[in-house]
Coordinates of C-alpha atoms in Angstrom, one line a residue:
Chain A
X333 CA 121.3 97.2 112.7
X334 CA 119.4 97.7 116.0
X335 CA 116.9 100.6 116.5
X336 CA 118.4 103.6 118.3
X337 CA 117.6 103.7 121.9
X338 CA 114.6 105.9 123.0
X339 CA 115.1 108.5 125.6
X340 CA 113.4 108.0 128.9
X341 CA 110.7 110.2 128.4
X342 CA 110.3 109.9 124.8
X343 CA 108.4 108.0 122.3
X344 CA 109.5 106.4 118.9
X345 CA 108.1 108.0 115.8
X346 CA 105.6 105.9 113.7
X347 CA 107.3 103.4 111.3
X348 CA 105.3 103.3 107.9
X349 CA 105.9 100.6 105.6
X350 CA 103.8 101.1 102.3
X351 CA 103.4 98.2 99.8
X352 CA 104.3 100.3 96.7
X353 CA 102.0 101.7 94.0
X354 CA 100.0 104.1 96.5
X355 CA 97.5 106.6 95.3
X356 CA 99.4 109.6 94.5
X357 CA 96.9 111.6 92.7
X358 CA 93.4 111.0 94.2
X359 CA 92.8 111.0 98.0
X360 CA 96.4 110.3 98.8
X361 CA 95.3 109.0 102.2
X362 CA 98.6 107.5 103.1
X363 CA 100.7 110.4 102.3
X364 CA 98.0 112.7 103.8
X365 CA 98.5 110.9 107.3
X366 CA 102.2 110.9 106.9
X367 CA 102.2 114.5 106.4
X368 CA 99.9 115.0 109.3
X369 CA 102.0 113.1 111.8
X370 CA 105.2 115.1 110.3
X371 CA 103.5 118.2 111.6
X372 CA 101.5 119.5 108.6
X373 CA 102.0 123.1 108.0
X374 CA 105.0 122.8 110.4
X375 CA 106.4 119.8 108.7
X376 CA 110.0 119.6 107.4
X377 CA 110.0 116.4 105.3
X378 CA 113.3 114.9 103.9
X379 CA 112.9 112.5 101.2
X380 CA 115.5 109.9 100.3
X381 CA 115.0 108.9 96.8
X382 CA 117.1 105.9 95.4
X383 CA 119.6 107.5 93.3
X384 CA 118.6 106.2 89.9
X385 CA 114.8 107.4 90.4
X386 CA 115.8 111.0 91.7
X387 CA 115.0 112.9 88.4
X388 CA 111.5 111.2 88.3
X389 CA 110.6 110.8 91.8
X390 CA 111.9 114.1 93.3
X391 CA 109.3 116.5 91.5
X392 CA 106.3 114.0 92.2
X393 CA 106.9 113.9 96.0
X394 CA 107.3 117.8 96.3
X395 CA 104.1 118.0 94.5
X396 CA 102.4 115.5 96.7
X397 CA 103.7 116.6 100.2
X398 CA 103.3 120.3 99.2
X399 CA 99.6 119.6 98.0
X400 CA 99.0 118.2 101.4
X401 CA 100.0 121.1 103.2
X402 CA 103.7 120.2 104.5
X403 CA 105.7 123.4 105.3
X404 CA 108.9 122.3 103.9
X405 CA 110.1 119.2 101.5
X406 CA 113.6 118.6 100.9
X407 CA 115.7 116.0 99.1
X408 CA 118.9 114.1 99.7
X409 CA 120.6 113.7 96.5
X410 CA 122.5 110.5 97.3
X411 CA 124.0 108.8 94.4
X412 CA 126.6 106.8 96.3
X413 CA 127.7 105.8 99.6
X414 CA 130.3 108.7 100.1
X415 CA 127.2 111.2 99.7
X416 CA 125.9 109.7 102.9
X417 CA 128.7 111.2 104.9
X418 CA 128.1 114.8 103.7
X419 CA 127.4 116.7 107.2
X420 CA 124.9 119.0 105.4
X421 CA 122.8 115.7 104.9
X422 CA 123.0 114.8 108.5
X423 CA 122.1 118.3 109.6
X424 CA 119.0 118.4 107.2
X425 CA 117.8 115.0 108.8
X426 CA 118.4 116.6 112.3
X427 CA 116.1 119.0 111.5
X428 CA 113.5 116.7 109.9
X429 CA 110.0 116.0 111.3
X430 CA 109.2 113.3 108.8
X431 CA 111.5 111.0 106.6
X432 CA 110.2 109.4 103.4
X433 CA 112.2 106.7 101.7
X434 CA 111.1 106.1 98.0
X435 CA 111.1 102.8 96.0
X436 CA 113.5 101.1 93.8
X437 CA 115.9 98.2 94.7
X438 CA 116.2 97.5 98.4
X439 CA 119.7 96.0 98.1
X440 CA 120.8 99.1 96.3
X441 CA 119.3 101.1 99.1
X442 CA 121.1 99.0 101.7
X443 CA 124.2 99.0 99.9
X444 CA 124.3 102.6 99.7
X445 CA 122.8 103.8 103.0
X446 CA 124.1 100.7 105.3
X447 CA 126.5 101.9 108.0
X448 CA 126.6 105.7 107.0
X449 CA 125.7 108.9 108.8
X450 CA 122.3 109.0 107.0
X451 CA 121.2 105.5 108.2
X452 CA 122.4 106.3 111.7
X453 CA 120.5 109.6 111.7
X454 CA 117.2 108.0 110.2
X455 CA 117.5 105.7 113.2
X456 CA 118.2 108.4 115.7
X457 CA 115.5 110.7 114.6
X458 CA 112.9 108.0 114.5
X459 CA 113.9 107.0 118.2
X460 CA 113.4 110.5 118.9
X461 CA 109.6 110.7 117.6
X462 CA 110.1 111.3 113.9
X463 CA 107.8 109.3 111.6
X464 CA 109.7 107.6 109.0
X465 CA 107.6 106.3 105.9
X466 CA 108.9 104.1 103.1
X467 CA 107.5 102.7 100.0
X468 CA 108.3 99.3 98.1
X469 CA 111.9 98.9 98.5
X470 CA 111.9 101.9 101.2
X471 CA 109.3 99.7 103.1
X472 CA 111.4 96.5 103.1
X473 CA 114.6 98.4 104.2
X474 CA 113.2 99.5 107.4
X475 CA 113.4 96.2 109.5
X476 CA 116.4 94.9 110.8
X477 CA 116.2 91.7 108.7
X478 CA 115.1 92.7 105.4
X479 CA 113.5 90.6 102.4
X480 CA 116.0 91.2 99.7
X481 CA 114.4 88.9 97.0
X482 CA 112.8 85.7 96.2
X483 CA 110.4 83.8 94.1
X484 CA 106.6 84.5 93.9
X485 CA 104.8 81.5 95.2
X486 CA 101.8 80.6 97.9
X487 CA 104.0 78.0 99.4
X488 CA 107.0 78.1 101.4
X489 CA 110.3 76.5 100.2
X490 CA 113.8 76.5 101.4
X491 CA 115.9 78.8 99.7
X492 CA 112.8 81.0 98.0
X493 CA 113.5 84.0 99.8
X494 CA 116.7 86.0 100.4
X495 CA 117.5 88.0 103.5
X496 CA 119.8 90.9 104.0
X497 CA 120.4 93.4 106.9
X498 CA 118.0 96.3 106.7
X499 CA 118.5 99.8 108.3
X500 CA 116.9 98.5 111.6
X501 CA 114.2 100.8 112.5
X502 CA 112.4 97.7 114.2
X503 CA 113.3 94.2 114.8
X504 CA 109.8 93.0 115.6
X505 CA 108.7 92.4 112.0
X506 CA 109.9 91.5 108.6
X507 CA 108.3 93.2 105.8
X508 CA 107.3 92.3 102.3
X509 CA 105.5 94.7 99.7
X510 CA 103.6 94.3 96.5
X511 CA 102.2 91.4 98.5
X512 CA 99.1 90.0 96.9
X513 CA 100.0 91.7 93.5
X514 CA 103.3 89.6 93.2
X515 CA 102.2 86.4 95.2
X516 CA 104.7 86.8 98.0
X517 CA 102.9 84.6 100.8
X518 CA 105.3 81.8 100.3
X519 CA 108.5 83.8 100.6
X520 CA 107.1 85.6 103.7
X521 CA 106.2 82.3 105.3
X522 CA 109.7 81.0 104.8
X523 CA 111.1 84.2 106.2
X524 CA 109.2 84.0 109.3
X525 CA 109.8 80.3 109.8
X526 CA 113.6 80.9 109.8
X527 CA 113.1 82.4 112.9
X528 CA 109.6 82.7 114.4
X529 CA 110.6 85.7 116.5
X530 CA 109.8 88.0 113.7
X531 CA 106.2 88.8 112.6
X532 CA 105.9 88.9 108.9
X533 CA 104.1 91.8 107.3
X534 CA 102.8 91.3 103.9
X535 CA 101.7 94.8 102.6
X536 CA 99.7 95.0 99.4
X537 CA 100.0 98.0 97.0
X538 CA 98.2 101.3 97.9
X539 CA 98.2 100.0 101.5
X540 CA 100.4 101.2 104.6
X541 CA 101.0 99.7 108.1
X542 CA 101.3 102.6 110.4
X543 CA 103.2 101.1 113.2
X544 CA 102.7 103.4 116.4
X545 CA 105.1 104.1 119.1
X546 CA 103.5 101.2 121.2
X547 CA 104.1 98.6 118.4
X548 CA 100.3 98.5 117.5
X549 CA 100.0 99.1 113.8
X550 CA 96.9 100.4 111.9
X551 CA 96.2 99.8 108.3
X552 CA 95.3 102.5 105.8
X553 CA 94.7 102.1 102.1
X554 CA 92.7 100.1 99.6
X555 CA 94.3 96.7 99.9
X556 CA 95.3 94.5 102.9
X557 CA 98.3 93.9 105.4
X558 CA 98.8 90.0 106.0
X559 CA 100.3 89.4 109.2
X560 CA 102.2 85.9 109.5
X561 CA 102.7 85.1 113.0
X562 CA 105.0 81.7 113.3
X563 CA 105.5 82.2 117.3
X564 CA 103.2 79.2 117.8
X565 CA 105.1 77.0 115.4
X566 CA 104.9 73.7 116.7
X567 CA 107.0 71.9 113.7
X568 CA 109.0 72.9 110.6
X569 CA 110.9 70.8 108.2
X570 CA 112.8 73.9 107.3
X571 CA 116.3 72.9 108.6
X572 CA 116.5 69.5 107.0
X573 CA 114.8 70.3 103.6
X574 CA 116.5 69.9 100.2
X575 CA 116.3 73.0 98.1
X576 CA 112.9 73.3 96.3
X577 CA 111.5 70.5 98.5
X578 CA 107.8 70.9 99.9
X579 CA 108.0 72.1 103.6
X580 CA 105.7 71.7 106.6
X581 CA 105.0 74.3 108.8
X582 CA 102.4 73.8 111.7
X583 CA 100.8 76.0 113.9
X584 CA 100.8 79.4 111.7
X585 CA 98.5 82.0 112.5
X586 CA 97.3 84.5 109.8
X587 CA 95.4 87.8 110.0
X588 CA 94.2 89.5 106.8
X589 CA 93.7 93.4 107.9
X590 CA 91.9 95.8 105.8
X591 CA 91.5 99.5 106.5
X592 CA 91.1 100.5 110.0
X593 CA 92.3 97.1 111.4
X594 CA 94.9 96.9 113.9
X595 CA 97.5 94.5 115.1
X596 CA 99.3 94.7 118.4
X597 CA 102.8 93.4 117.6
X598 CA 103.6 92.8 121.3
X599 CA 100.5 90.9 122.1
X600 CA 100.1 89.2 118.6
X601 CA 96.5 90.2 118.6
X602 CA 94.5 91.5 115.8
X603 CA 91.6 93.9 116.1
X604 CA 88.7 95.0 113.7
X605 CA 88.3 98.6 112.8
X606 CA 85.3 99.2 115.2
X607 CA 86.9 97.9 118.4
X608 CA 87.8 100.5 120.9
X609 CA 91.6 100.7 121.1
X610 CA 93.4 103.6 122.5
X611 CA 96.7 102.6 121.0
X612 CA 97.9 103.7 117.7
X613 CA 95.1 106.5 117.4
X614 CA 96.0 108.0 114.0
X615 CA 94.7 111.4 113.2
X616 CA 91.4 111.5 111.8
X617 CA 91.4 113.3 108.4
X618 CA 88.2 114.3 106.4
X619 CA 86.9 111.6 104.1
X620 CA 88.7 108.8 105.8
X621 CA 87.0 105.8 107.9
X622 CA 89.6 104.8 110.3
X623 CA 88.6 104.7 113.8
Chain B
X286 CA 74.4 66.0 99.8
X287 CA 75.4 64.8 103.2
X288 CA 77.5 61.6 104.0
X289 CA 75.7 58.4 104.1
X290 CA 74.9 56.9 107.7
X291 CA 77.7 54.6 108.8
X292 CA 76.5 51.3 110.3
X293 CA 76.8 50.8 114.1
X294 CA 79.9 48.4 114.2
X295 CA 81.3 49.6 110.8
X296 CA 84.0 52.5 110.0
X297 CA 83.6 54.8 107.0
X298 CA 86.3 54.2 104.3
X299 CA 89.3 56.5 103.5
X300 CA 88.5 59.8 101.5
X301 CA 91.4 60.6 99.4
X302 CA 91.5 63.9 97.6
X303 CA 94.4 64.4 95.3
X304 CA 95.4 67.7 94.0
X305 CA 95.9 66.7 90.4
X306 CA 99.0 66.0 88.3
X307 CA 100.3 63.0 90.3
X308 CA 102.9 60.9 89.3
X309 CA 101.5 58.1 87.2
X310 CA 104.7 56.5 85.9
X311 CA 107.7 56.4 88.5
X312 CA 106.8 55.7 92.2
X313 CA 103.1 56.3 91.8
X314 CA 103.1 56.5 95.6
X315 CA 99.5 57.9 95.8
X316 CA 97.8 55.2 93.6
X317 CA 100.0 52.6 95.3
X318 CA 98.6 53.4 98.6
X319 CA 94.9 53.6 97.2
X320 CA 95.3 50.1 95.8
X321 CA 96.7 48.7 99.0
X322 CA 93.7 50.3 101.0
X323 CA 91.5 48.9 98.2
X324 CA 92.7 45.4 98.8
X325 CA 95.8 44.9 96.6
X326 CA 95.5 41.5 94.7
X327 CA 91.9 41.2 96.1
X328 CA 91.0 44.9 95.0
X329 CA 88.0 45.5 92.7
X330 CA 88.4 49.0 91.7
X331 CA 86.0 51.0 89.7
X332 CA 87.2 54.1 87.8
X333 CA 84.6 57.0 87.4
X334 CA 86.1 58.9 84.4
X335 CA 84.4 62.3 83.2
X336 CA 82.9 61.5 80.0
X337 CA 84.9 63.7 77.9
X338 CA 88.1 62.1 78.9
X339 CA 87.4 58.4 78.9
X340 CA 89.1 57.3 75.8
X341 CA 92.5 58.9 77.3
X342 CA 92.1 58.2 80.9
X343 CA 90.7 54.7 80.7
X344 CA 93.7 52.8 79.4
X345 CA 96.1 54.8 81.7
X346 CA 94.4 54.1 84.9
X347 CA 93.9 50.5 83.8
X348 CA 97.8 50.2 83.5
X349 CA 98.4 52.1 86.8
X350 CA 96.1 49.9 89.0
X351 CA 97.1 46.8 87.1
X352 CA 100.9 47.5 87.5
X353 CA 100.3 48.2 91.2
X354 CA 98.7 44.8 91.7
X355 CA 94.9 45.5 91.9
X356 CA 92.9 42.4 91.3
X357 CA 90.5 43.8 89.1
X358 CA 90.0 47.2 87.2
X359 CA 86.5 48.5 86.0
X360 CA 85.2 51.7 84.4
X361 CA 81.9 53.3 84.4
X362 CA 81.3 54.7 80.9
X363 CA 79.2 57.6 82.1
X364 CA 78.4 60.3 79.5
X365 CA 75.1 61.8 80.7
X366 CA 73.0 61.6 83.7
X367 CA 70.7 58.8 82.2
X368 CA 73.8 56.5 82.5
X369 CA 74.1 57.0 86.1
X370 CA 70.8 55.1 86.6
X371 CA 72.0 51.9 84.7
X372 CA 71.4 49.0 87.2
X373 CA 74.5 47.2 86.1
X374 CA 76.8 50.2 87.2
X375 CA 75.1 50.2 90.6
X376 CA 76.0 46.6 90.9
X377 CA 79.6 47.2 90.0
X378 CA 79.9 49.9 92.5
X379 CA 78.1 47.5 95.0
X380 CA 80.8 45.3 94.5
X381 CA 83.8 47.8 94.4
X382 CA 86.5 47.7 97.0
X383 CA 88.0 50.8 95.9
X384 CA 86.4 53.8 93.8
X385 CA 88.5 56.4 91.8
X386 CA 87.0 59.5 90.3
X387 CA 89.1 61.3 87.5
X388 CA 89.8 65.0 86.7
X389 CA 88.1 67.1 84.3
X390 CA 85.6 69.8 85.2
X391 CA 83.9 69.5 88.8
X392 CA 80.9 71.3 87.6
X393 CA 80.3 68.9 84.6
X394 CA 81.0 65.9 87.3
X395 CA 78.3 67.3 89.6
X396 CA 75.9 68.1 87.1
X397 CA 76.0 64.5 85.8
X398 CA 76.6 62.7 89.1
X399 CA 74.6 64.9 91.5
X400 CA 71.4 62.9 92.7
X401 CA 71.8 59.7 90.8
X402 CA 72.1 56.2 91.7
X403 CA 75.9 56.5 91.2
X404 CA 76.3 59.2 93.6
X405 CA 74.1 57.5 96.0
X406 CA 76.2 54.2 95.7
X407 CA 79.5 56.2 96.0
X408 CA 78.3 57.7 99.6
X409 CA 76.8 54.3 100.6
X410 CA 80.0 52.3 99.7
X411 CA 82.3 54.9 101.3
X412 CA 80.3 54.5 104.5
X413 CA 80.4 50.9 104.4
X414 CA 84.3 51.1 104.4
X415 CA 85.4 51.4 100.8
X416 CA 88.1 54.1 100.1
X417 CA 87.1 56.8 97.6
X418 CA 90.0 58.5 95.7
X419 CA 89.4 61.7 93.3
X420 CA 91.9 63.7 91.5
X421 CA 91.5 67.4 90.4
X422 CA 87.8 67.9 89.8
X423 CA 87.4 64.4 91.4
X424 CA 89.0 65.8 94.6
X425 CA 86.8 69.0 94.7
X426 CA 83.6 67.0 94.1
X427 CA 84.0 64.8 97.2
X428 CA 82.9 67.4 99.8
X429 CA 79.4 68.5 100.7
X430 CA 80.4 72.1 99.7
X431 CA 82.4 72.2 96.5
X432 CA 84.8 74.9 95.2
X433 CA 83.4 75.1 91.6
X434 CA 85.6 77.9 90.5
X435 CA 87.1 81.2 91.1
X436 CA 90.2 83.4 90.6
X437 CA 93.8 82.9 91.3
X438 CA 95.1 85.2 94.1
X439 CA 96.7 85.0 97.6
X440 CA 94.1 87.5 98.8
X441 CA 90.5 86.6 99.8
X442 CA 87.9 88.9 98.2
X443 CA 84.1 88.7 98.2
X444 CA 82.9 86.9 95.0
X445 CA 86.3 85.1 94.2
X446 CA 85.0 81.8 94.6
X447 CA 82.1 79.9 93.5
X448 CA 80.7 77.1 95.4
X449 CA 78.3 74.4 94.4
X450 CA 77.0 71.3 96.1
X451 CA 79.3 68.3 95.7
X452 CA 78.7 64.7 96.1
X453 CA 79.1 65.0 99.8
X454 CA 81.3 62.2 101.2
X455 CA 82.3 64.6 104.0
X456 CA 81.1 67.9 105.4
X457 CA 84.0 68.5 107.5
X458 CA 86.1 70.2 104.8
X459 CA 86.1 72.2 101.5
X460 CA 88.8 71.1 99.0
X461 CA 90.9 73.0 96.5
X462 CA 93.4 71.4 94.2
X463 CA 96.3 72.3 92.1
X464 CA 96.8 74.6 94.9
X465 CA 100.1 76.3 95.1
X466 CA 100.5 75.8 91.3
X467 CA 97.5 77.9 90.5
X468 CA 97.5 80.4 93.5
X469 CA 94.4 79.5 95.0
X470 CA 94.8 80.5 98.7
X471 CA 92.6 83.4 98.5
X472 CA 89.7 81.6 97.2
X473 CA 90.0 78.9 99.8
X474 CA 90.3 81.6 102.6
X475 CA 87.1 83.1 100.9
X476 CA 85.3 79.9 101.0
X477 CA 86.3 78.9 104.7
X478 CA 85.3 82.4 105.8
X479 CA 81.7 82.2 104.2
X480 CA 81.2 79.6 106.8
X481 CA 84.1 79.0 109.6
X482 CA 82.7 75.5 110.3
X483 CA 84.5 74.3 107.2
X484 CA 88.2 73.3 107.2
X485 CA 89.8 74.3 103.9
X486 CA 92.1 71.9 102.4
X487 CA 94.2 73.2 99.7
X488 CA 95.9 70.4 97.8
X489 CA 98.8 70.5 95.6
X490 CA 99.8 68.8 92.5
X491 CA 101.2 65.4 93.0
X492 CA 99.8 65.2 96.6
X493 CA 97.0 63.4 98.5
X494 CA 95.0 63.9 101.7
X495 CA 94.3 60.3 102.9
X496 CA 91.5 61.4 105.1
X497 CA 90.9 58.1 107.5
X498 CA 87.8 57.0 109.2
X499 CA 88.6 58.8 112.4
X500 CA 88.6 62.2 110.4
X501 CA 92.6 62.3 110.6
X502 CA 94.3 63.1 107.5
X503 CA 97.8 62.1 106.2
X504 CA 99.8 63.6 103.5
X505 CA 101.3 61.6 100.8
X506 CA 103.1 63.0 97.7
X507 CA 105.6 65.6 96.6
X508 CA 103.9 68.8 97.6
X509 CA 102.0 70.2 100.5
X510 CA 98.4 70.3 102.0
X511 CA 97.6 73.8 103.3
X512 CA 95.1 73.5 106.1
X513 CA 93.1 76.6 106.5
X514 CA 91.3 76.9 109.9
X515 CA 88.9 79.6 110.3
X516 CA 87.0 78.4 113.3
X517 CA 88.8 80.8 115.7
X518 CA 88.0 83.7 113.4
X519 CA 87.3 86.9 115.5
X520 CA 86.5 89.2 112.7
X521 CA 85.6 89.3 109.0
X522 CA 84.3 92.1 106.9
X523 CA 82.9 89.4 104.3
X524 CA 79.4 90.2 104.9
X525 CA 79.5 94.0 104.2
X526 CA 82.3 94.0 101.4
X527 CA 81.7 95.5 98.0
X528 CA 82.7 93.0 95.2
X529 CA 86.5 93.2 94.8
X530 CA 87.1 95.1 98.0
X531 CA 89.9 94.1 100.2
X532 CA 88.7 92.0 103.2
X533 CA 89.6 91.5 106.6
X534 CA 89.8 88.0 108.3
X535 CA 91.2 88.0 111.7
X536 CA 92.2 85.1 113.7
X537 CA 92.8 82.4 111.0
X538 CA 95.2 79.5 111.5
X539 CA 97.3 77.9 108.8
X540 CA 99.2 74.6 108.7
X541 CA 101.4 73.7 105.7
X542 CA 101.7 70.0 105.9
X543 CA 104.2 67.9 103.8
X544 CA 104.5 64.2 103.3
X545 CA 103.9 62.1 106.5
X546 CA 102.1 65.0 108.4
X547 CA 98.8 64.5 109.7
X548 CA 96.0 66.5 110.8
X549 CA 93.0 65.8 113.0
X550 CA 90.1 67.5 111.4
X551 CA 88.0 67.0 114.6
X552 CA 90.7 68.4 117.1
X553 CA 91.8 71.0 114.7
X554 CA 95.5 69.8 115.4
X555 CA 98.5 69.3 113.2
X556 CA 101.2 66.7 113.7
X557 CA 104.6 66.2 112.2
X558 CA 105.3 63.0 110.5
X559 CA 107.5 61.7 113.5
X560 CA 105.0 62.1 116.2
X561 CA 103.3 59.0 117.5
X562 CA 99.6 58.9 116.5
X563 CA 97.9 55.7 116.2
X564 CA 94.9 57.3 114.1
X565 CA 95.4 57.1 110.2
X566 CA 97.9 54.6 110.2
X567 CA 98.6 54.1 106.5
X568 CA 100.0 50.9 105.4
X569 CA 103.8 51.3 105.0
X570 CA 105.1 50.6 101.5
X571 CA 108.7 49.9 100.2
X572 CA 110.4 53.1 99.6
X573 CA 107.9 55.5 101.3
X574 CA 108.8 57.5 104.5
X575 CA 105.3 57.9 106.2
X576 CA 105.1 56.9 109.7

């Protein structure tokens, strides 16, 4: 799915993939910024849990977002595709000022949400300026092309990644999560090299990429976001490789970003935390060290 | 240690780091090329085994190099530092047309060989045109700055790599081995970012980088050589990171090379197998597909 069109005078909302395993009890820096972007005391946050995790995750996210000052927190109890066409859910999303997609299995998420009114509303609300965050599987599903699975390895290899269509908030990137923790560079390199148009974002646990309206992302959290840029690829042996064969990929660019670093997805440029850049100015909260 | 000076009309011999675990029974492509470079039927190959492995590795390498047609194969039975100043060993090295350093522990190797006549002779013979190959620990020890140890991870982190002085056949690169198999990208990124002058070579098992006299390397074997080029680094948080903290490294270049690919260490350029490049023309043997 492609991103919904943005109105002439409007700005897309933040897209916030989180690498999973984020801090939910101490600083909660990632959730804190999400709540602020959603309006703080005026926020109306709608959480989309994967059906299987509803009982556990529901109360947890209600506590987190309430503790952080969100005015209202609601859940969409989606267990199957038919739930997604409930008009009440569409109305809840139409009123939402922030949308949060929890973890689980991204293929289950895409299979349940894909092509439904819920997926359509998420795209439309994001295009209208509403921030959408997702963690783990909820991060993967955000892009048009989604990493559905694959094996953990540093090296790229034909067939070591499975792609599927996501809900398509952005088509500039392809997202992988639990990145360092599960050794996923190889599959992200493979995915990026399939079509070098896509910038690969490898997001660590307890780390998020806040992708602003101007397609500049800023990193928040304790780990790193690895940006794989294959746009300058000079050679790839991907198309004639046998399954499992070692591949050549020449001309890759890699940026490893920690907290406060930014990356301009349009210009393919990385910036350190202390460099002046008006784009993607996240709200500054107490105790955080982002620019 | 620095490379020995090359005489005016001379050319340095090939430097051949191998990632360990190379095929010793089937095609033996890496050893085959090494024997050819050493002179084939006229070859006088001297093997430097780590003391602890002598009993097992000695007969094995004798079989391999003899099967591949080497005229003469000898061993230096080095068990301790004092052995390295045996004048007979210096003479054997002075007559060698190929030198092979086996695996083991690179710190043991450097602690035993470092600063001895054997290390000096290896450097001098290489500067005089003799190829020197080393596998696993024997690969690590070839460079001036050696990866002595560290933890396996995709992400760079301050303190996740230990460096030590190697025997210094080259100071253009820093070498890591068993690369994909032991998930060593993070420590190689860390090492390269310590001083971006160094190009990092991450060499897979059953894979070798044949670094020619002109500092162009060619890949032989079933895996890949990952080239980490930090020379265009625009930002690093290495110097003010706390131990274990996530680091930023912006502006890295990465080339993943499979068999037949070449990399010019001076120009920092990668070339696919089919591209014409006169440099580093390895001898073509039956059944191999290098250019």
